[in-house]
mmCIF file of C-alpha atoms in Angstrom:
data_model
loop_
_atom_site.group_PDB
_atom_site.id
_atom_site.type_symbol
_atom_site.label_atom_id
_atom_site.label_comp_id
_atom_site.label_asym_id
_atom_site.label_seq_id
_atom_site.Cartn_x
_atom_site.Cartn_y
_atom_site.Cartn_z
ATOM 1 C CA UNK N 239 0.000 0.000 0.000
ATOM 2 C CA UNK N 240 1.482 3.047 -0.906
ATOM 3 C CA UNK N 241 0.760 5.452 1.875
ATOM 4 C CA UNK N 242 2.482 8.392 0.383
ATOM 5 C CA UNK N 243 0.383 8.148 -2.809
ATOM 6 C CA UNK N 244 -2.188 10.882 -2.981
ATOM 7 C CA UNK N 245 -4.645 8.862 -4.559
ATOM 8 C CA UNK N 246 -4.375 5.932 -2.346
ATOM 9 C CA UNK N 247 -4.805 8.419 0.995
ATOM 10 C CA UNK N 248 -7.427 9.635 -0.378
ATOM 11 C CA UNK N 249 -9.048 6.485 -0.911
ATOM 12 C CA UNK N 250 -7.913 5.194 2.573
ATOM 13 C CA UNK N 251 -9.154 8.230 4.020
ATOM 14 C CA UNK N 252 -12.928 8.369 2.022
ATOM 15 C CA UNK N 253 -13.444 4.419 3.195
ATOM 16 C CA UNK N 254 -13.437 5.534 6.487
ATOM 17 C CA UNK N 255 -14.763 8.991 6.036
ATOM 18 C CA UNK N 256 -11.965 10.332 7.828
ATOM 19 C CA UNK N 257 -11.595 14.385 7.359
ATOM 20 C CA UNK N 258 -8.249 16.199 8.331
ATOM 21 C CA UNK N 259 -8.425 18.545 11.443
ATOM 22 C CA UNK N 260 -7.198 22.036 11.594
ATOM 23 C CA UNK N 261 -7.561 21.895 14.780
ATOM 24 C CA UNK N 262 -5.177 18.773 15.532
ATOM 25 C CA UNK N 263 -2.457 20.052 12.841
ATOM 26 C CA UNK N 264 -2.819 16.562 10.466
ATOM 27 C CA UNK N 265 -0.509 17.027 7.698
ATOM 28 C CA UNK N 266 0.103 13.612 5.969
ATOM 29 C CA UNK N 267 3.261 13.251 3.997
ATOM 30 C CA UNK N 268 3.448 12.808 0.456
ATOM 31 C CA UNK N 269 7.003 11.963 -0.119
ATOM 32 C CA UNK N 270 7.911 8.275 0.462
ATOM 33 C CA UNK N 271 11.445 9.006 0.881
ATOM 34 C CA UNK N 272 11.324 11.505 3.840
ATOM 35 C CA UNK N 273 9.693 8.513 6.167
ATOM 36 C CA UNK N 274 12.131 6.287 5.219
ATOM 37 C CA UNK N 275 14.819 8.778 5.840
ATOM 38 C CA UNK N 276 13.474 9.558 9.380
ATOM 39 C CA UNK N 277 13.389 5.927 10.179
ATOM 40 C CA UNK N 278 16.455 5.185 9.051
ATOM 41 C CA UNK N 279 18.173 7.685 10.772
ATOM 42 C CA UNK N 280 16.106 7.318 14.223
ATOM 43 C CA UNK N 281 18.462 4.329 15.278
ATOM 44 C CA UNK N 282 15.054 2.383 15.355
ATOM 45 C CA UNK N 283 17.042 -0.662 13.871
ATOM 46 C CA UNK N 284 19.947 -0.025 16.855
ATOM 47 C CA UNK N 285 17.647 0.034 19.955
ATOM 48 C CA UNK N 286 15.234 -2.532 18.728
ATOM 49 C CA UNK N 287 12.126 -0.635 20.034
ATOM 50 C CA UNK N 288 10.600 2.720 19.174
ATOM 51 C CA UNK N 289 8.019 4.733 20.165
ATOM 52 C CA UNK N 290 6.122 6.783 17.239
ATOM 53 C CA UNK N 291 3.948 9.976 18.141
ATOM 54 C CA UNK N 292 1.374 11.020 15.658
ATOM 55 C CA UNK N 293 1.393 7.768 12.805
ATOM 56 C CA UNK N 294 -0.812 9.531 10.677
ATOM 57 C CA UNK N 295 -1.343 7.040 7.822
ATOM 58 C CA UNK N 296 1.419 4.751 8.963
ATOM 59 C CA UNK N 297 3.950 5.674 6.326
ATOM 60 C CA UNK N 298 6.282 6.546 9.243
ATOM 61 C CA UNK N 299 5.080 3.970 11.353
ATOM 62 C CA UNK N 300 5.263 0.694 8.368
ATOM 63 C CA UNK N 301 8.924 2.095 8.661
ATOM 64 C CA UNK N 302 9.655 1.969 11.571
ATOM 65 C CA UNK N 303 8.547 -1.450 11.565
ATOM 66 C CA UNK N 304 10.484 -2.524 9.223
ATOM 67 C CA UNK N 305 13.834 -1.694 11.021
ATOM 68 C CA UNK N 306 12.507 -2.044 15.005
ATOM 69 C CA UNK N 307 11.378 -5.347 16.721
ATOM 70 C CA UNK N 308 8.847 -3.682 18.161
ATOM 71 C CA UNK N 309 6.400 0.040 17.567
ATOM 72 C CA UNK N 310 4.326 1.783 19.782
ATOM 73 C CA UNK N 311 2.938 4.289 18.266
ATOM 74 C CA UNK N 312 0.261 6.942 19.633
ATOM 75 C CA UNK N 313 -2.690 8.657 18.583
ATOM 76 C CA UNK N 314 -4.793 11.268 20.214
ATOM 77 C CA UNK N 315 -7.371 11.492 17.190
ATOM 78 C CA UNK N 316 -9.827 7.844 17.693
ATOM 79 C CA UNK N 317 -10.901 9.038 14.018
ATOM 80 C CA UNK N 318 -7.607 7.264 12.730
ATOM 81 C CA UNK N 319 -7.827 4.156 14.694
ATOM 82 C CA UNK N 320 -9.846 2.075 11.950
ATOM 83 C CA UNK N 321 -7.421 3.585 9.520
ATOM 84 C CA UNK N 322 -4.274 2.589 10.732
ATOM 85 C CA UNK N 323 -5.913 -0.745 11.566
ATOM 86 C CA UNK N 324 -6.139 -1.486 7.595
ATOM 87 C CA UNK N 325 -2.831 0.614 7.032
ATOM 88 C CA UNK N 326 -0.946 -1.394 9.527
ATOM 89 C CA UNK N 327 -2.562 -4.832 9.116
ATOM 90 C CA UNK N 328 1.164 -6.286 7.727
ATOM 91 C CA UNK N 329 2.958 -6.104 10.205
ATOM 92 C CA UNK N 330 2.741 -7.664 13.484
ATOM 93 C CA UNK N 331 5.314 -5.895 15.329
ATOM 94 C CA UNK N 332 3.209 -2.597 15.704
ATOM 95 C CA UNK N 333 0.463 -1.616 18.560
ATOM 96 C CA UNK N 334 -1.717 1.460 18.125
ATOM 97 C CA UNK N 335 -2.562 3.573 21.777
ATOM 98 C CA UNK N 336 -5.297 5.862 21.504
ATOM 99 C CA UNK N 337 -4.049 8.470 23.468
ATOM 100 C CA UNK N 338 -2.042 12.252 24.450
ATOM 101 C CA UNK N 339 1.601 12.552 24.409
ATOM 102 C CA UNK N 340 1.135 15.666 26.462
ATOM 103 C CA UNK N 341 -0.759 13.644 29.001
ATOM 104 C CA UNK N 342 0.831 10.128 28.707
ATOM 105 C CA UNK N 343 3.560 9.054 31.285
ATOM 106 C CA UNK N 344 6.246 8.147 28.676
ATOM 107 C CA UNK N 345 8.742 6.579 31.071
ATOM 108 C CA UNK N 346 6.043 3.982 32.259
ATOM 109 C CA UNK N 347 4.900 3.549 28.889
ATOM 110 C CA UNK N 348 8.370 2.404 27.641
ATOM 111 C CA UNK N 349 8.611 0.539 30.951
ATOM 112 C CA UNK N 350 5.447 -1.160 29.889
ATOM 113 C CA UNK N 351 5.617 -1.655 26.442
ATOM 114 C CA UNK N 352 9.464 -2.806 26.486
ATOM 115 C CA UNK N 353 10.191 -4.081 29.622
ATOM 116 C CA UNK N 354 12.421 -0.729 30.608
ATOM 117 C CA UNK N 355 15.164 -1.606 27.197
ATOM 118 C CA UNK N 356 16.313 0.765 25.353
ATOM 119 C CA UNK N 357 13.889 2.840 23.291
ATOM 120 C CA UNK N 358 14.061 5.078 20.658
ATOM 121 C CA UNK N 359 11.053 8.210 19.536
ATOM 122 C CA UNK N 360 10.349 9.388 16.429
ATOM 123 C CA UNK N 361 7.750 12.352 15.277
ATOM 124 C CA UNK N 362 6.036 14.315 12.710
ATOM 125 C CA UNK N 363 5.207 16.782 15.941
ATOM 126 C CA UNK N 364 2.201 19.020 14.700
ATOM 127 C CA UNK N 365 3.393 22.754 15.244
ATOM 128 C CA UNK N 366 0.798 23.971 17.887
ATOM 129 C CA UNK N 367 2.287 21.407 20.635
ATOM 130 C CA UNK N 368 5.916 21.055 19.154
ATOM 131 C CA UNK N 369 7.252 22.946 22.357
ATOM 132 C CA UNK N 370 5.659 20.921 25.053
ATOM 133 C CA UNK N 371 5.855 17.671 23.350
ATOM 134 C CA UNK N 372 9.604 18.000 23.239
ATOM 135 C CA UNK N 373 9.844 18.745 26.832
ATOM 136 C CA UNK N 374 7.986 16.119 27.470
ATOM 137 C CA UNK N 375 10.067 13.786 25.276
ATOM 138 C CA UNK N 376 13.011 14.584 26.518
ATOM 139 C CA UNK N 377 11.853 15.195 30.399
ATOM 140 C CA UNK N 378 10.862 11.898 30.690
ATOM 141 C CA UNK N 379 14.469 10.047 30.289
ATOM 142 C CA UNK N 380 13.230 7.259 28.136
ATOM 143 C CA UNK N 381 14.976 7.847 24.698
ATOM 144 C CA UNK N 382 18.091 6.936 23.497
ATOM 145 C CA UNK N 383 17.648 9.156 20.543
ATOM 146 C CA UNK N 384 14.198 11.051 19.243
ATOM 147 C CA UNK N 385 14.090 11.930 15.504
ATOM 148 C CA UNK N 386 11.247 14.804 15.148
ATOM 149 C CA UNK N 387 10.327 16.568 12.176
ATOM 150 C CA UNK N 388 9.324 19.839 13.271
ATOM 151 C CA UNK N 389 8.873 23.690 11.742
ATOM 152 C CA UNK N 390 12.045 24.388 9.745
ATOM 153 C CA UNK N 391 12.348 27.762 11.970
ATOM 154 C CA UNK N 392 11.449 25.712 15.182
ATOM 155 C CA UNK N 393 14.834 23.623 14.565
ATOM 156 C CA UNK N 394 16.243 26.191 13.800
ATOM 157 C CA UNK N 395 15.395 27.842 16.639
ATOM 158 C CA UNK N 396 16.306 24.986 18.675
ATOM 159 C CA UNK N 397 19.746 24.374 17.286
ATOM 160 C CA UNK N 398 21.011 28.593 17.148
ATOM 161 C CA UNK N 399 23.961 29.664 19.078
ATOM 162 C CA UNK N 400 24.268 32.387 21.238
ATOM 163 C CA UNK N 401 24.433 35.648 19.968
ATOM 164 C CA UNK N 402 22.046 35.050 16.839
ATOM 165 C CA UNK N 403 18.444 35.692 16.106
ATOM 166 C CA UNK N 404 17.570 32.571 16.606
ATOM 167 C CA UNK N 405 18.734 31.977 19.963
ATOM 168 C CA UNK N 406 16.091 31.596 23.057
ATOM 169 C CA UNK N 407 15.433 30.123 25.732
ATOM 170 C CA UNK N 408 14.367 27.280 24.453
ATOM 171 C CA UNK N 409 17.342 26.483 22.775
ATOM 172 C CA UNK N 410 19.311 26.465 25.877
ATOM 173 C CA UNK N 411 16.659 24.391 27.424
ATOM 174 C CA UNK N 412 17.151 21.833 24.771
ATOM 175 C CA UNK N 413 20.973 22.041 24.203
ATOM 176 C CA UNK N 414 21.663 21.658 28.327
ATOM 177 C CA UNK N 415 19.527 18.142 27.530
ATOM 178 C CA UNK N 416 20.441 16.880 24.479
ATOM 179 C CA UNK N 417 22.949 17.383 21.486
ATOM 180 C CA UNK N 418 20.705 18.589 18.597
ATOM 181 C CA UNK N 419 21.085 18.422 15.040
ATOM 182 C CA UNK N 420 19.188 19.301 12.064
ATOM 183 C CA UNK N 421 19.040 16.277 9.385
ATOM 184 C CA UNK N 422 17.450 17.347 6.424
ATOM 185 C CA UNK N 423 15.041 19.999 5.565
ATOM 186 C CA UNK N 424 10.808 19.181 3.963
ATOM 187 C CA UNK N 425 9.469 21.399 2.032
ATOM 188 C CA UNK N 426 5.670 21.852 2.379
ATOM 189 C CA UNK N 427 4.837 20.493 -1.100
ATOM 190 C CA UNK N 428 5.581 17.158 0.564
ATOM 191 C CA UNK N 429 2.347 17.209 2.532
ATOM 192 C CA UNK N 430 -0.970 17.114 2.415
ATOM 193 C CA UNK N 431 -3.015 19.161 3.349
ATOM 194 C CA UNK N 432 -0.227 21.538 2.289
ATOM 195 C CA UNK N 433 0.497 23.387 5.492
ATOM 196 C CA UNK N 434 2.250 27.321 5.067
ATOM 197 C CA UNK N 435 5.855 26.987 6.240
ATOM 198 C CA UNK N 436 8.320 24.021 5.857
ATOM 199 C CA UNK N 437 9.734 21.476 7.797
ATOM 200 C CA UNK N 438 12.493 20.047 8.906
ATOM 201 C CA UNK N 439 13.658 16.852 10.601
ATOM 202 C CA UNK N 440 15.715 17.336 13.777
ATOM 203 C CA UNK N 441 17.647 14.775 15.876
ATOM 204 C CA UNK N 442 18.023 15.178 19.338
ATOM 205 C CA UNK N 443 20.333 12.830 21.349
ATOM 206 C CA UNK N 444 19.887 13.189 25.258
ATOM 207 C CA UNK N 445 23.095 13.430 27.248
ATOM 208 C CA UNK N 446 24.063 11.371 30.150
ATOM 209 C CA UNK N 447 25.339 14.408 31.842
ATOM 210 C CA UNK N 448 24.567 17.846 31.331
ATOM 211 C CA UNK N 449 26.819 19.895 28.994
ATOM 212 C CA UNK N 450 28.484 22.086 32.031
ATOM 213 C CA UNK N 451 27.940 21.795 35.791
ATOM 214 C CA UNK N 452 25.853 24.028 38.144
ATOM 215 C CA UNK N 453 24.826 24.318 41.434
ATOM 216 C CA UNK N 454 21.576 25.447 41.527
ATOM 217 C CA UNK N 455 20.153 24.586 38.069
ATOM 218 C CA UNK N 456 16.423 25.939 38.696
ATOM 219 C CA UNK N 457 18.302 29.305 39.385
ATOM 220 C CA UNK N 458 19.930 29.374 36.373
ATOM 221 C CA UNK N 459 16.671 28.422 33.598
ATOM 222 C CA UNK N 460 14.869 31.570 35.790
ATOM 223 C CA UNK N 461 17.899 33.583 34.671
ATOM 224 C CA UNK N 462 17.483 32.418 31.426
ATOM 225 C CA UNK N 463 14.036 32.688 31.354
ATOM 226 C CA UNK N 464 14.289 36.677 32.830
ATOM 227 C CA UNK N 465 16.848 37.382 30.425
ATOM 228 C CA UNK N 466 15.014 36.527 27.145
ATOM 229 C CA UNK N 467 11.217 37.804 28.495
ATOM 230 C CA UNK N 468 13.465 40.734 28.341
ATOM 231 C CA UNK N 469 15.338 40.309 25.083
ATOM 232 C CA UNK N 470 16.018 44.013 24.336
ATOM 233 C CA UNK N 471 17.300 45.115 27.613
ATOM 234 C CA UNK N 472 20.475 44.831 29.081
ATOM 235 C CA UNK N 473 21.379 41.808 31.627
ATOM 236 C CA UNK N 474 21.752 44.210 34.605
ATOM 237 C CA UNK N 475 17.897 45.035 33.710
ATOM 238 C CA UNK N 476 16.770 42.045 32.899
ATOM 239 C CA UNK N 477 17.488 39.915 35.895
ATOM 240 C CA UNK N 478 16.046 42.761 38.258
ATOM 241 C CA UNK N 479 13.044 40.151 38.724
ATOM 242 C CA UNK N 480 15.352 37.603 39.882
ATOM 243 C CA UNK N 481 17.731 39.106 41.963
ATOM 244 C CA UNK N 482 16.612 42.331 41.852
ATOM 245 C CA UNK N 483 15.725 42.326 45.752
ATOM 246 C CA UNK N 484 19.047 41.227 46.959
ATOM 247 C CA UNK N 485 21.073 43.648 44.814
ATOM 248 C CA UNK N 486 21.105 46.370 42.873
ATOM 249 C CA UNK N 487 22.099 47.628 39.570
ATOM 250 C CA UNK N 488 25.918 47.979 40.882
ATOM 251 C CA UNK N 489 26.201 44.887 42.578
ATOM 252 C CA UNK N 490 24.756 42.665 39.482
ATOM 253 C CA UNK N 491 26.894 44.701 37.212
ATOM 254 C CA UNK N 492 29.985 43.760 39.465
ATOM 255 C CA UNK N 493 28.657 40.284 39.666
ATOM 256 C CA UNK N 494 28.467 39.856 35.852
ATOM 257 C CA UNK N 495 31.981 41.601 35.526
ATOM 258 C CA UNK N 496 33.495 39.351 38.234
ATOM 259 C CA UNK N 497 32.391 36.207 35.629
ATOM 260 C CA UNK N 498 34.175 37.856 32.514
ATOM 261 C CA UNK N 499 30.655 39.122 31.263
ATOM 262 C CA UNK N 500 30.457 42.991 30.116
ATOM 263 C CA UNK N 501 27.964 44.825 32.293
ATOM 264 C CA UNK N 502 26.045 45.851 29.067
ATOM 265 C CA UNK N 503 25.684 42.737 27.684
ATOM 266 C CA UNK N 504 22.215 41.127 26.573
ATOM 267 C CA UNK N 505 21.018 37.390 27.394
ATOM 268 C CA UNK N 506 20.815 36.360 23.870
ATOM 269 C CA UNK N 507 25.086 36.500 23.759
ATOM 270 C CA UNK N 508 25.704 34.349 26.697
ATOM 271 C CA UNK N 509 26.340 30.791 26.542
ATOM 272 C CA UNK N 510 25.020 27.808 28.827
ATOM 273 C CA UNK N 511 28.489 27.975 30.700
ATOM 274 C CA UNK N 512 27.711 31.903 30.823
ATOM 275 C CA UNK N 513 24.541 31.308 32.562
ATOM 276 C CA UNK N 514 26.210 28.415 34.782
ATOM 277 C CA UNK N 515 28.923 30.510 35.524
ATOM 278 C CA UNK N 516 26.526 33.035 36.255
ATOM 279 C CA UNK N 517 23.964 31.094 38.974
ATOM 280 C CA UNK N 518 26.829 30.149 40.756
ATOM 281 C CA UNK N 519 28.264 33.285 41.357
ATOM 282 C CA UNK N 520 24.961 34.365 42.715
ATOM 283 C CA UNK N 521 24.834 31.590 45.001
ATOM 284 C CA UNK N 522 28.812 32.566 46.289
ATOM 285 C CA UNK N 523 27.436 35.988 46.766
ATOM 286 C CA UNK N 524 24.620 35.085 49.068
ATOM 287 C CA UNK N 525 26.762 32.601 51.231
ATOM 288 C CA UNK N 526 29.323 35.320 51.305
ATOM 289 C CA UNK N 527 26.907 37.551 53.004
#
């Protein structure tokens, strides 16, 4: 079954008088080879066992399945249930679970599904939850490696370094995690319904250990978070939230100059280490007190 074919989704899709949903961001791909790219680079045939969010049609899914001993793959919308079931009715490696990746408890579900072994995720993440189902993804300590294709500027987004546009906080909060790379880039014409902006297919491997040490590591994501809610200010501003009751302009200006930091500088130019060197100076401060 050729579940990139236009014609045959529609027919699929008109037996079971499935409609897309705007609402649920269903884009199904129309380019065989970017599936079988994302599965072969997921490490799905390595690990032996992956977990798929969003099948779709299957073409990502009959994939996967072809390289993993075992799929679990998860879908919120019940609508595609009886279509998967005829998609998927080859192979005999796959299970279908009705259900919310925002909701689900991933770790137990890879606990349950594959006895706690090593596990692989893969993902064509629609764009309205591509921030939260990351975090969850990658909160949850389950994956070996997760292959996601995302919005092109989303990756991008994810992978920037500091100092550029694209840099955020979420990129920090993803590079402290995992090392991130972008694989290949999908245009839109590849999908259908064709959605406005491209795509691109991102691989994220989570680290054993984060990329620098810190002492108090909720201190330094608020930082991170108070510097870029305040993107246009200067640091010495921007962390007045923060620490703004324990010191004042002077003293965090002195702070960030006792680190090697330039008292004008902007979050969006510092680094993880920046930030980490950062937190912990704050914490010396206060014990030095």
């Amino acid at each position: 079954m050729g579940l990139c074919d236009i014609e045959e989704i529609r027919s699929v899709l008109g037996r079971h008088g499935f409609h897309f949903s705007k609402s649920l961001g269903q884009n199904f791909l129309t380019d065989a080879s970017v599936p079988a790219r994302i599965a072969a680079e997921s490490g799905a045939e390595q690990y032996k066992n992956a977990v798929e969010i969003g099948p779709g049609m299957g073409c990502l899914t009959a994939e996967l399945c072809g390289r993993a001993e075992r799929v679990v793959s998860v879908e919120l919308d019940r609508a595609l249930l009886p279509v998967l079931d005829e998609t998927l009715a080859a192979f005999d490696n796959v299970e279908v679970v009705q259900g919310d990746v925002l909701a689900l408890d991933l770790a137990a579900l890879v606990r349950e599904k594959f006895g706690g072994a090593e596990a692989v995720a893969c993902a064509n993440l629609p764009y309205y939850i591509t921030t939260p189902a990351l975090s969850a993804l990658l909160d949850c300590g389950a994956f070996r490696r997760i292959t996601v294709m995302v919005q092109r500027e989303v990756a991008q987004r994810i992978c920037a370094e500091p100092g550029s546009a694209a840099y955020s906080a979420f990129s920090i909060y993803v590079q402290y995690r995992a090392a991130a790379e972008i694989l290949f880039d999908v245009p839109a014409e590849c999908f259908t319904p064709r959605p406005k902006v491209d795509s691109a297919v991102l691989r994220l491997t989570p680290l054993t250990e984060p990329p620098v040490k810190v002492g108090n590591e909720k201190q330094m994501f608020a930082l991170v978070r108070a510097a870029f809610n305040m993107r246009r200010k200067t640091l010495v501003n921007a962390l007045g939230p923060v620490i703004g009751g324990e010191m004042g302009k002077e003293e965090i200006a002195a702070l960030l100059e006792s680190v090697g930091l330039d008292a004008r500088i902007r979050g969006e130019r510092l680094s993880i280490a920046d930030y980490a060197r950062l937190s912990d100076a704050i914490d010396s401060k206060r014990e030095g007190r």
